[in-house]
Coordinates of N, CA and C in Angstrom, one line a residue:
M208 N 13.7 11.0 3.5 CA 12.8 11.2 4.7 C 13.0 10.1 5.7
V209 N 13.1 8.9 5.3 CA 13.3 7.8 6.3 C 14.6 7.9 7.0
H210 N 15.6 8.3 6.3 CA 16.9 8.5 7.0 C 16.9 9.7 8.0
A211 N 16.1 10.7 7.6 CA 16.0 11.9 8.5 C 15.3 11.5 9.8
F212 N 14.5 10.5 9.8 CA 13.8 10.1 11.0 C 14.6 9.2 11.9
K213 N 15.7 8.7 11.4 CA 16.5 7.8 12.2 C 17.0 8.5 13.5
P214 N 17.1 7.7 14.6 CA 17.6 8.3 15.9 C 18.9 8.9 15.8
D215 N 19.1 9.9 16.6 CA 20.4 10.6 16.7 C 21.4 9.6 17.2
P216 N 22.6 9.6 16.6 CA 23.7 8.6 17.1 C 24.1 8.8 18.5
L217 N 23.9 10.0 19.1 CA 24.4 10.3 20.4 C 23.3 10.1 21.4
T218 N 22.1 10.6 21.2 CA 21.0 10.5 22.1 C 20.1 9.3 21.9
N219 N 20.1 8.8 20.7 CA 19.2 7.7 20.3 C 17.7 8.1 20.3
A220 N 17.5 9.4 20.1 CA 16.2 10.0 20.0 C 16.0 10.7 18.6
Q221 N 14.8 10.7 18.2 CA 14.5 11.4 16.9 C 14.8 12.9 17.0
D222 N 15.4 13.4 16.0 CA 15.7 14.9 16.0 C 14.8 15.5 14.9
M223 N 13.8 16.3 15.4 CA 12.9 16.9 14.4 C 13.6 18.0 13.6
E224 N 14.6 18.6 14.2 CA 15.3 19.6 13.4 C 15.9 19.0 12.2
R225 N 16.4 17.8 12.3 CA 17.0 17.1 11.1 C 15.9 16.8 10.1
F226 N 14.7 16.4 10.5 CA 13.6 16.2 9.6 C 13.3 17.4 8.8
F227 N 13.1 18.6 9.6 CA 12.7 19.8 8.9 C 13.8 20.4 8.0
D228 N 15.1 20.0 8.4 CA 16.2 20.4 7.5 C 16.1 19.7 6.2
F229 N 15.7 18.4 6.3 CA 15.5 17.6 5.0 C 14.4 18.2 4.2
V230 N 13.3 18.6 4.9 CA 12.1 19.1 4.2 C 12.4 20.4 3.5
S231 N 13.2 21.3 4.2 CA 13.5 22.6 3.6 C 14.4 22.5 2.4
L232 N 15.1 21.4 2.2 CA 16.0 21.2 1.1 C 15.3 20.3 0.0
S233 N 14.1 19.8 0.3 CA 13.4 18.9 -0.6 C 12.0 19.5 -0.9
P234 N 11.9 20.4 -1.9 CA 10.6 21.0 -2.2 C 9.5 19.9 -2.5
E235 N 9.9 18.8 -3.0 CA 8.9 17.8 -3.4 C 8.2 17.2 -2.1
A236 N 8.7 17.5 -0.9 CA 8.1 17.0 0.3 C 7.1 17.9 0.8
T237 N 6.9 19.1 0.2 CA 6.0 20.1 0.7 C 4.5 19.6 0.8
H238 N 4.1 18.9 -0.3 CA 2.8 18.3 -0.3 C 2.5 17.4 0.8
M239 N 3.4 16.5 1.1 CA 3.3 15.5 2.2 C 3.2 16.2 3.5
V240 N 4.1 17.2 3.8 CA 4.2 17.9 5.0 C 2.9 18.7 5.3
T241 N 2.3 19.2 4.2 CA 1.1 20.0 4.3 C 0.0 19.1 4.8
F242 N -0.1 17.9 4.3 CA -1.1 16.9 4.7 C -0.8 16.5 6.2
L243 N 0.5 16.2 6.5 CA 0.8 15.7 7.8 C 0.4 16.7 8.9
F244 N 0.6 18.0 8.7 CA 0.3 19.0 9.7 C -1.0 19.6 9.5
S245 N -1.9 19.0 8.7 CA -3.3 19.5 8.6 C -4.2 18.6 9.4
P246 N -5.5 18.9 9.5 CA -6.4 18.0 10.3 C -6.4 16.6 9.7
W247 N -5.9 16.4 8.5 CA -5.9 15.0 7.9 C -4.7 14.2 8.4
G248 N -3.8 14.8 9.2 CA -2.6 14.1 9.5 C -2.6 13.0 10.4
I249 N -3.7 12.9 11.3 CA -3.8 11.9 12.3 C -5.1 11.1 12.1
P250 N -5.1 10.0 11.5 CA -6.4 9.2 11.4 C -6.8 8.7 12.7
A251 N -8.1 8.7 13.0 CA -8.7 8.4 14.3 C -8.5 6.9 14.6
N252 N -8.5 6.1 13.5 CA -8.3 4.6 13.7 C -8.1 4.0 12.3
Y253 N -7.9 2.7 12.3 CA -7.6 2.1 11.0 C -8.9 1.9 10.2
R254 N -10.1 1.9 10.9 CA -11.3 1.7 10.1 C -11.8 2.9 9.3
Q255 N -11.4 4.1 9.8 CA -11.9 5.3 9.2 C -10.8 6.1 8.5
M256 N -9.8 5.4 8.0 CA -8.8 6.1 7.2 C -8.8 5.6 5.8
Q257 N -8.4 6.5 4.9 CA -8.3 6.2 3.5 C -7.0 5.4 3.1
G258 N -7.1 4.7 2.0 CA -5.9 4.1 1.5 C -5.5 4.5 0.1
S259 N -4.2 4.6 -0.2 CA -3.8 5.0 -1.5 C -2.8 4.1 -2.1
G260 N -2.8 3.8 -3.3 CA -1.8 3.0 -4.0 C -0.5 3.7 -4.2
V261 N -0.4 5.0 -4.0 CA 0.8 5.8 -4.1 C 1.3 5.8 -5.6
N262 N 1.7 4.7 -6.0 CA 2.3 4.6 -7.4 C 1.3 4.6 -8.5
T263 N 1.7 4.9 -9.7 CA 0.9 4.8 -10.9 C 1.1 3.5 -11.6
Y264 N 0.1 2.8 -11.8 CA 0.1 1.5 -12.6 C -0.5 1.7 -14.0
K265 N -0.5 0.6 -14.7 CA -1.2 0.6 -16.0 C -2.2 -0.5 -16.1
W266 N -3.3 -0.3 -16.8 CA -4.2 -1.3 -17.2 C -4.0 -1.5 -18.7
V267 N -3.9 -2.7 -19.2 CA -3.6 -3.0 -20.6 C -4.7 -4.0 -21.1
N268 N -5.3 -3.6 -22.2 CA -6.4 -4.5 -22.8 C -5.8 -5.5 -23.7
Q269 N -6.6 -6.3 -24.3 CA -6.2 -7.4 -25.2 C -5.4 -6.9 -26.4
E270 N -5.7 -5.7 -26.8 CA -5.0 -5.1 -28.0 C -3.7 -4.5 -27.6
G271 N -3.3 -4.5 -26.4 CA -2.1 -4.0 -25.9 C -2.1 -2.5 -25.6
K272 N -3.3 -1.9 -25.7 CA -3.4 -0.4 -25.4 C -3.6 -0.3 -23.9
G273 N -2.7 0.6 -23.3 CA -2.7 0.8 -21.9 C -3.2 2.2 -21.5
V274 N -3.7 2.3 -20.2 CA -4.0 3.6 -19.6 C -3.4 3.6 -18.2
L275 N -3.1 4.8 -17.7 CA -2.5 5.0 -16.4 C -3.6 4.9 -15.4
I276 N -3.2 4.3 -14.2 CA -4.2 4.0 -13.2 C -3.7 4.5 -11.8
K277 N -4.5 5.1 -11.0 CA -4.2 5.4 -9.6 C -5.3 4.7 -8.8
Y278 N -4.9 3.9 -7.7 CA -5.8 3.2 -6.9 C -6.1 4.0 -5.6
H279 N -7.3 3.9 -5.1 CA -7.7 4.5 -3.8 C -8.7 3.6 -3.1
W280 N -8.5 3.5 -1.8 CA -9.5 2.8 -0.9 C -10.2 3.9 -0.1
E281 N -11.6 3.9 -0.2 CA -12.4 4.9 0.5 C -13.3 4.2 1.5
P282 N -13.3 4.6 2.7 CA -14.2 4.0 3.7 C -15.6 4.1 3.3
L283 N -16.4 3.0 3.5 CA -17.8 3.1 3.1 C -18.7 3.5 4.2
N284 N -19.2 2.5 5.0 CA -20.2 2.9 6.0 C -19.6 3.6 7.2
Q285 N -18.3 3.3 7.5 CA -17.8 3.9 8.7 C -17.3 5.4 8.6
G286 N -17.2 5.8 7.3 CA -16.8 7.2 7.1 C -15.3 7.5 7.4
I287 N -14.9 8.7 7.2 CA -13.5 9.2 7.5 C -13.5 10.1 8.7
R288 N -12.6 9.8 9.6 CA -12.5 10.6 10.8 C -11.0 10.8 11.2
N289 N -10.6 12.0 11.6 CA -9.2 12.3 12.0 C -9.2 12.9 13.4
L290 N -8.1 13.0 14.0 CA -7.9 13.5 15.4 C -7.1 14.8 15.4
L291 N -7.5 15.7 16.3 CA -6.7 16.8 16.6 C -5.5 16.4 17.4
Q292 N -4.4 17.2 17.4 CA -3.2 16.8 18.2 C -3.5 16.6 19.6
K293 N -4.3 17.4 20.3 CA -4.6 17.3 21.7 C -5.3 16.0 22.0
D294 N -6.3 15.6 21.1 CA -7.0 14.4 21.2 C -6.1 13.2 21.1
A295 N -5.2 13.2 20.1 CA -4.3 12.1 19.8 C -3.4 11.9 21.0
S296 N -2.9 13.0 21.6 CA -2.0 12.9 22.7 C -2.6 12.3 23.9
E297 N -3.9 12.6 24.1 CA -4.6 12.1 25.2 C -4.9 10.6 25.0
I298 N -5.3 10.2 23.9 CA -5.6 8.8 23.6 C -4.3 8.0 23.6
Q299 N -3.3 8.4 23.0 CA -2.0 7.7 23.0 C -1.4 7.6 24.4
G300 N -1.6 8.6 25.2 CA -1.1 8.6 26.6 C -1.7 7.5 27.4
Q301 N -2.9 7.0 27.0 CA -3.7 6.0 27.8 C -3.5 4.6 27.2
N302 N -3.5 4.6 25.9 CA -3.5 3.3 25.2 C -2.9 3.5 23.8
F303 N -1.6 3.1 23.6 CA -1.0 3.3 22.3 C -1.3 2.2 21.3
N304 N -2.2 1.2 21.8 CA -2.7 0.2 20.8 C -4.1 0.5 20.5
H305 N -4.6 1.7 20.6 CA -6.0 2.0 20.5 C -6.5 1.7 19.1
A306 N -5.7 2.0 18.0 CA -6.2 1.7 16.7 C -6.3 0.3 16.4
T307 N -5.3 -0.5 16.8 CA -5.3 -2.0 16.6 C -6.5 -2.6 17.3
L308 N -6.7 -2.2 18.6 CA -7.8 -2.8 19.4 C -9.2 -2.3 18.8
D309 N -9.3 -1.1 18.3 CA -10.5 -0.6 17.8 C -10.9 -1.5 16.6
L310 N -10.0 -1.8 15.7 CA -10.3 -2.6 14.6 C -10.6 -4.1 15.0
Y311 N -9.9 -4.6 15.9 CA -10.1 -6.0 16.4 C -11.5 -6.1 17.0
H312 N -11.9 -5.2 17.9 CA -13.2 -5.3 18.6 C -14.3 -5.0 17.6
A313 N -14.1 -4.1 16.7 CA -15.2 -3.9 15.7 C -15.5 -5.1 14.9
I314 N -14.5 -5.8 14.4 CA -14.7 -7.1 13.7 C -15.3 -8.1 14.6
E315 N -14.8 -8.2 15.8 CA -15.3 -9.3 16.8 C -16.8 -9.1 17.0
Q316 N -17.2 -7.8 17.0 CA -18.6 -7.5 17.3 C -19.5 -7.6 16.1
G317 N -18.9 -7.9 14.9 CA -19.7 -8.0 13.7 C -19.9 -6.7 13.0
N318 N -19.2 -5.6 13.5 CA -19.3 -4.3 12.8 C -18.2 -4.2 11.8
Y319 N -18.4 -5.0 10.7 CA -17.3 -5.2 9.7 C -17.0 -3.9 8.9
P320 N -15.8 -3.4 8.9 CA -15.4 -2.2 8.1 C -15.3 -2.6 6.7
E321 N -15.7 -1.6 5.8 CA -15.7 -1.9 4.4 C -15.0 -0.7 3.7
W322 N -14.3 -1.0 2.6 CA -13.7 0.1 1.8 C -14.1 -0.2 0.4
E323 N -14.4 0.9 -0.4 CA -14.7 0.9 -1.8 C -13.4 1.1 -2.5
L324 N -13.0 0.2 -3.5 CA -11.8 0.4 -4.3 C -12.2 1.3 -5.5
C325 N -11.5 2.4 -5.6 CA -11.8 3.3 -6.7 C -10.5 3.5 -7.5
V326 N -10.7 3.8 -8.8 CA -9.5 4.0 -9.7 C -9.7 5.4 -10.4
Q327 N -8.6 6.0 -10.6 CA -8.6 7.2 -11.5 C -7.8 6.8 -12.8
V328 N -8.4 7.2 -13.9 CA -7.9 6.7 -15.2 C -7.4 7.9 -16.0
M329 N -6.2 7.8 -16.6 CA -5.6 8.8 -17.4 C -4.9 8.2 -18.7
E330 N -5.0 8.9 -19.8 CA -4.4 8.3 -21.0 C -2.9 8.2 -20.8
D331 N -2.3 7.2 -21.3 CA -0.8 6.9 -21.2 C -0.1 7.8 -22.2
G332 N 0.8 8.6 -21.8 CA 1.5 9.5 -22.7 C 1.9 10.8 -22.1
E333 N 2.3 11.7 -22.9 CA 2.7 13.1 -22.4 C 1.5 13.9 -22.0
H334 N 1.6 14.7 -21.0 CA 0.4 15.5 -20.6 C 0.9 16.9 -20.3
P335 N 1.2 17.7 -21.4 CA 1.7 19.1 -21.2 C 0.6 20.0 -20.6
E336 N -0.7 19.6 -20.6 CA -1.7 20.4 -20.1 C -1.7 20.4 -18.6
L337 N -1.1 19.5 -17.9 CA -1.0 19.4 -16.5 C 0.2 20.2 -15.9
D338 N 0.0 20.8 -14.8 CA 1.2 21.5 -14.2 C 1.9 20.6 -13.2
F339 N 1.8 19.3 -13.3 CA 2.6 18.4 -12.5 C 2.8 17.1 -13.3
D340 N 3.7 16.3 -12.8 CA 4.0 15.0 -13.5 C 3.1 14.0 -12.9
P341 N 2.2 13.4 -13.7 CA 1.2 12.4 -13.2 C 1.9 11.1 -12.7
L342 N 3.2 10.9 -13.0 CA 3.9 9.8 -12.5 C 4.6 10.1 -11.2
D343 N 4.5 11.3 -10.7 CA 5.2 11.7 -9.4 C 4.3 11.2 -8.3
P344 N 4.9 10.3 -7.4 CA 4.1 9.7 -6.3 C 3.8 10.7 -5.2
T345 N 4.4 11.9 -5.2 CA 4.1 12.9 -4.2 C 3.0 13.8 -4.6
K346 N 2.4 13.5 -5.7 CA 1.2 14.4 -6.2 C -0.1 13.6 -6.3
L347 N -1.2 14.3 -6.1 CA -2.5 13.7 -6.3 C -3.1 14.2 -7.6
W348 N -3.8 13.3 -8.3 CA -4.5 13.7 -9.5 C -5.8 14.4 -9.0
P349 N -6.1 15.6 -9.6 CA -7.4 16.2 -9.2 C -8.6 15.4 -9.6
Q350 N -9.5 15.3 -8.6 CA -10.7 14.5 -8.9 C -11.7 15.1 -9.9
D351 N -11.6 16.4 -10.0 CA -12.5 17.0 -11.0 C -12.1 16.7 -12.4
Q352 N -10.9 16.4 -12.7 CA -10.4 16.0 -14.0 C -10.3 14.5 -14.1
F353 N -10.1 13.8 -13.0 CA -9.9 12.4 -13.1 C -10.8 11.8 -11.9
P354 N -12.1 11.6 -12.1 CA -13.0 11.2 -11.1 C -12.7 9.8 -10.5
F355 N -13.1 9.6 -9.3 CA -13.0 8.3 -8.7 C -14.0 7.4 -9.3
L356 N -13.6 6.2 -9.9 CA -14.5 5.2 -10.5 C -14.5 4.0 -9.6
P357 N -15.6 3.6 -9.0 CA -15.7 2.4 -8.1 C -15.6 1.2 -8.9
V358 N -14.7 0.3 -8.5 CA -14.5 -1.0 -9.2 C -14.5 -2.2 -8.3
G359 N -14.6 -2.0 -7.0 CA -14.7 -3.2 -6.1 C -14.9 -2.8 -4.7
K360 N -14.9 -3.8 -3.8 CA -15.1 -3.5 -2.4 C -14.4 -4.5 -1.6
M361 N -13.8 -4.1 -0.4 CA -13.2 -5.0 0.5 C -13.9 -4.9 1.8
T362 N -14.2 -6.1 2.4 CA -14.8 -6.2 3.7 C -13.9 -7.0 4.6
L363 N -13.6 -6.5 5.8 CA -12.8 -7.2 6.8 C -13.8 -7.9 7.7
N364 N -14.1 -9.2 7.5 CA -15.2 -9.9 8.2 C -14.7 -10.9 9.2
R365 N -13.4 -11.0 9.5 CA -12.9 -11.9 10.5 C -11.5 -11.4 11.0
N366 N -11.2 -11.7 12.2 CA -9.8 -11.4 12.7 C -8.9 -12.6 12.5
P367 N -7.6 -12.4 12.4 CA -6.7 -13.5 12.3 C -6.8 -14.5 13.4
E368 N -6.7 -15.8 13.1 CA -6.7 -16.8 14.1 C -5.3 -17.0 14.7
D369 N -4.3 -16.7 13.9 CA -2.9 -16.7 14.3 C -2.2 -15.5 13.7
Y370 N -1.8 -14.5 14.5 CA -1.3 -13.3 13.9 C 0.0 -13.5 13.2
F371 N 0.8 -14.3 13.7 CA 2.1 -14.5 13.0 C 1.9 -15.1 11.6
N372 N 1.1 -16.2 11.5 CA 0.9 -16.9 10.3 C 0.2 -16.0 9.2
E373 N -0.8 -15.3 9.7 CA -1.7 -14.6 8.8 C -1.4 -13.1 8.6
V374 N -0.5 -12.5 9.4 CA -0.2 -11.1 9.3 C 1.3 -10.9 9.2
E375 N 2.1 -11.4 10.2 CA 3.5 -11.1 10.2 C 4.2 -11.7 8.9
Q376 N 3.7 -12.8 8.4 CA 4.3 -13.5 7.2 C 3.7 -13.0 5.9
A377 N 2.7 -12.1 6.0 CA 2.1 -11.6 4.8 C 3.2 -10.8 4.1
A378 N 3.4 -11.0 2.8 CA 4.5 -10.4 2.0 C 3.9 -9.7 0.8
F379 N 3.9 -8.4 0.8 CA 3.3 -7.7 -0.3 C 4.5 -7.2 -1.2
G380 N 4.2 -7.0 -2.5 CA 5.2 -6.5 -3.4 C 4.6 -5.9 -4.6
T381 N 5.2 -4.8 -5.1 CA 4.6 -4.2 -6.3 C 4.8 -5.0 -7.6
G382 N 5.6 -6.0 -7.5 CA 5.9 -6.8 -8.8 C 4.9 -8.0 -8.9
V383 N 4.0 -8.2 -8.0 CA 3.1 -9.4 -8.0 C 1.9 -8.9 -8.7
L384 N 1.8 -9.2 -10.0 CA 0.7 -8.7 -10.8 C -0.1 -9.8 -11.5
V385 N -1.3 -9.6 -12.0 CA -2.0 -10.5 -12.8 C -2.1 -10.0 -14.2
D386 N -2.6 -10.8 -15.1 CA -2.8 -10.4 -16.5 C -3.7 -9.2 -16.6
G387 N -3.2 -8.2 -17.4 CA -4.0 -7.0 -17.6 C -3.4 -5.8 -16.8
L388 N -2.6 -6.1 -15.8 CA -1.9 -5.1 -15.0 C -0.4 -5.0 -15.5
D389 N 0.1 -3.8 -15.5 CA 1.5 -3.5 -15.9 C 2.0 -2.4 -15.2
F390 N 3.3 -2.2 -15.3 CA 4.0 -1.1 -14.7 C 4.0 0.2 -15.5
S391 N 3.9 1.3 -14.9 CA 4.1 2.5 -15.6 C 5.6 2.9 -15.6
D392 N 5.9 4.1 -16.0 CA 7.3 4.6 -16.0 C 7.6 5.4 -14.6
D393 N 6.7 5.2 -13.7 CA 6.9 5.8 -12.3 C 8.2 5.3 -11.8
K394 N 9.1 6.2 -11.5 CA 10.5 5.8 -11.1 C 10.5 5.1 -9.8
L395 N 9.6 5.6 -8.8 CA 9.6 4.9 -7.5 C 9.1 3.5 -7.7
L396 N 8.1 3.3 -8.5 CA 7.5 2.0 -8.7 C 8.6 1.1 -9.3
Q397 N 9.3 1.6 -10.3 CA 10.4 0.8 -10.9 C 11.4 0.3 -9.8
G398 N 11.8 1.2 -9.0 CA 12.8 0.8 -7.9 C 12.2 -0.2 -6.9
R399 N 10.9 0.1 -6.5 CA 10.3 -0.8 -5.6 C 10.1 -2.2 -6.2
T400 N 9.8 -2.3 -7.4 CA 9.6 -3.6 -8.0 C 10.8 -4.5 -8.0
F401 N 12.0 -3.8 -8.1 CA 13.2 -4.6 -8.0 C 13.5 -5.0 -6.6
S402 N 13.2 -4.2 -5.7 CA 13.7 -4.4 -4.3 C 12.7 -5.2 -3.4
Y403 N 11.4 -5.0 -3.6 CA 10.4 -5.6 -2.7 C 10.5 -7.1 -2.6
S404 N 10.5 -7.7 -3.8 CA 10.5 -9.2 -3.8 C 11.7 -9.8 -3.1
D405 N 12.9 -9.1 -3.4 CA 14.1 -9.6 -2.7 C 14.0 -9.4 -1.2
T406 N 13.4 -8.3 -0.8 CA 13.2 -8.0 0.6 C 12.4 -9.1 1.3
Q407 N 11.3 -9.5 0.6 CA 10.5 -10.6 1.2 C 11.2 -11.9 1.2
R408 N 12.0 -12.2 0.2 CA 12.8 -13.4 0.2 C 13.7 -13.5 1.4
H409 N 14.3 -12.3 1.7 CA 15.3 -12.2 2.8 C 14.5 -12.3 4.2
R410 N 13.3 -11.6 4.2 CA 12.6 -11.5 5.5 C 11.9 -12.8 5.8
V411 N 11.2 -13.4 4.9 CA 10.3 -14.5 5.1 C 11.0 -15.8 4.6
G412 N 11.5 -15.8 3.4 CA 12.2 -17.0 2.9 C 12.0 -17.1 1.4
A413 N 12.8 -17.9 0.8 CA 12.8 -18.0 -0.7 C 11.5 -18.4 -1.2
N414 N 10.7 -19.2 -0.5 CA 9.5 -19.7 -1.0 C 8.3 -19.0 -0.3
Y415 N 8.4 -17.7 0.0 CA 7.4 -17.0 0.7 C 6.0 -17.0 0.0
L416 N 6.0 -17.1 -1.4 CA 4.8 -17.1 -2.1 C 4.0 -18.4 -2.0
Q417 N 4.6 -19.5 -1.4 CA 3.9 -20.7 -1.2 C 3.2 -20.8 0.2
L418 N 3.5 -19.8 1.0 CA 2.7 -19.8 2.3 C 1.3 -19.5 2.0
P419 N 0.3 -20.1 2.8 CA -1.1 -19.9 2.5 C -1.5 -18.4 2.5
V420 N -0.9 -17.5 3.3 CA -1.3 -16.1 3.3 C -0.9 -15.4 2.1
N421 N 0.1 -15.9 1.4 CA 0.6 -15.3 0.2 C 0.3 -16.0 -1.1
A422 N -0.1 -17.3 -1.0 CA -0.3 -18.1 -2.2 C -1.5 -17.6 -3.1
A423 N -1.3 -17.8 -4.4 CA -2.4 -17.5 -5.3 C -3.6 -18.4 -5.1
K424 N -4.8 -17.9 -5.3 CA -6.0 -18.8 -5.2 C -6.2 -19.7 -6.4
T425 N -5.4 -19.5 -7.4 CA -5.5 -20.4 -8.6 C -4.2 -20.9 -8.8
R426 N -4.1 -21.9 -9.7 CA -2.8 -22.6 -10.0 C -1.9 -21.6 -10.8
V427 N -0.6 -21.5 -10.3 CA 0.4 -20.7 -11.1 C 1.5 -21.6 -11.4
A428 N 2.3 -21.2 -12.3 CA 3.5 -22.0 -12.7 C 4.7 -21.0 -12.9
T429 N 5.5 -20.8 -11.8 CA 6.6 -20.0 -11.9 C 7.9 -20.7 -12.4
N430 N 7.8 -22.0 -12.4 CA 8.9 -22.9 -12.8 C 10.1 -22.7 -11.9
Q431 N 9.9 -22.1 -10.7 CA 11.0 -22.0 -9.7 C 11.0 -23.2 -8.8
T432 N 12.2 -23.7 -8.4 CA 12.3 -24.8 -7.6 C 13.5 -24.6 -6.7
G433 N 13.5 -25.3 -5.5 CA 14.7 -25.2 -4.6 C 14.4 -24.2 -3.6
G434 N 15.4 -24.1 -2.6 CA 15.3 -23.1 -1.5 C 14.7 -23.7 -0.3
Q435 N 14.9 -23.1 0.8 CA 14.4 -23.6 2.1 C 12.9 -23.6 2.2
M436 N 12.4 -24.6 2.8 CA 11.0 -24.8 3.1 C 10.1 -24.8 1.9
Q437 N 10.6 -25.3 0.8 CA 9.7 -25.6 -0.3 C 8.9 -26.8 -0.1
Y438 N 7.6 -26.7 -0.3 CA 6.7 -27.9 -0.1 C 5.9 -28.2 -1.4
E439 N 6.1 -27.5 -2.5 CA 5.5 -27.9 -3.7 C 6.3 -27.3 -4.8
V440 N 6.1 -27.8 -6.0 CA 6.8 -27.2 -7.2 C 5.8 -26.7 -8.2
D441 N 5.7 -25.4 -8.4 CA 4.7 -24.8 -9.2 C 5.3 -24.8 -10.7
R442 N 5.4 -25.9 -11.2 CA 6.0 -26.1 -12.6 C 4.9 -26.3 -13.6
A443 N 5.1 -25.8 -14.8 CA 4.2 -26.0 -15.8 C 4.3 -27.5 -16.3
P444 N 3.2 -28.1 -16.7 CA 3.2 -29.4 -17.2 C 4.2 -29.6 -18.4
V445 N 5.0 -30.7 -18.4 CA 6.0 -30.9 -19.4 C 5.4 -31.9 -20.4
R446 N 5.4 -31.5 -21.7 CA 4.9 -32.4 -22.7 C 6.0 -33.1 -23.4
I447 N 6.1 -34.4 -23.4 CA 7.1 -35.1 -24.1 C 6.7 -35.5 -25.5
R448 N 7.5 -35.1 -26.4 CA 7.2 -35.4 -27.8 C 7.9 -36.6 -28.2
M449 N 7.3 -37.6 -28.8 CA 7.9 -38.8 -29.3 C 8.3 -38.7 -30.7

């Protein structure tokens, strides 16, 4: 899909015929295209849009028993709102930064947007009773079978003081996990986990996890050392035996 969106080599413009040619040959894209061209396809702004983890993860308890997990961010007080095509065209024609400025001004005025973090839980294993692969990132788990369970909340209560330091250098990756989280057999997740960290090392630098915006809030010990712009060594304490 990403390659289908690339500009035409002659005109340097996007060719929608090439995109729909890709879609026609990729049945797994049907679900996404249905959403894209439905009233849900154009979020009104960043405050009133949902978030999805896309991939399937695992939660593992102390006994080593795991369950499959899907993450979802649901807007709380601000609700969900989308735009019709004519409304989006009018707004974008006047201000193509409307969503960014909407979020900035809302936070500046103290109207802090909030999202509830919900999870869907499924037993880890084969599921012949389902008519889809639960590890397929192009599918949604039906809420009547796997209800949303609230587990947390996120509030955006301040704007960045320096956009480059706090946003442009933020480096997310599917392989950055804490104890109790694990990878499922989701093929897309497996590929992303190998590539994302390397991408951030190339984009930001070898020691990108030491930057304040990416650093852990507790002490970690990766035992990694060296590389450009290193300013600390997160090494485990060495015990010398006499």
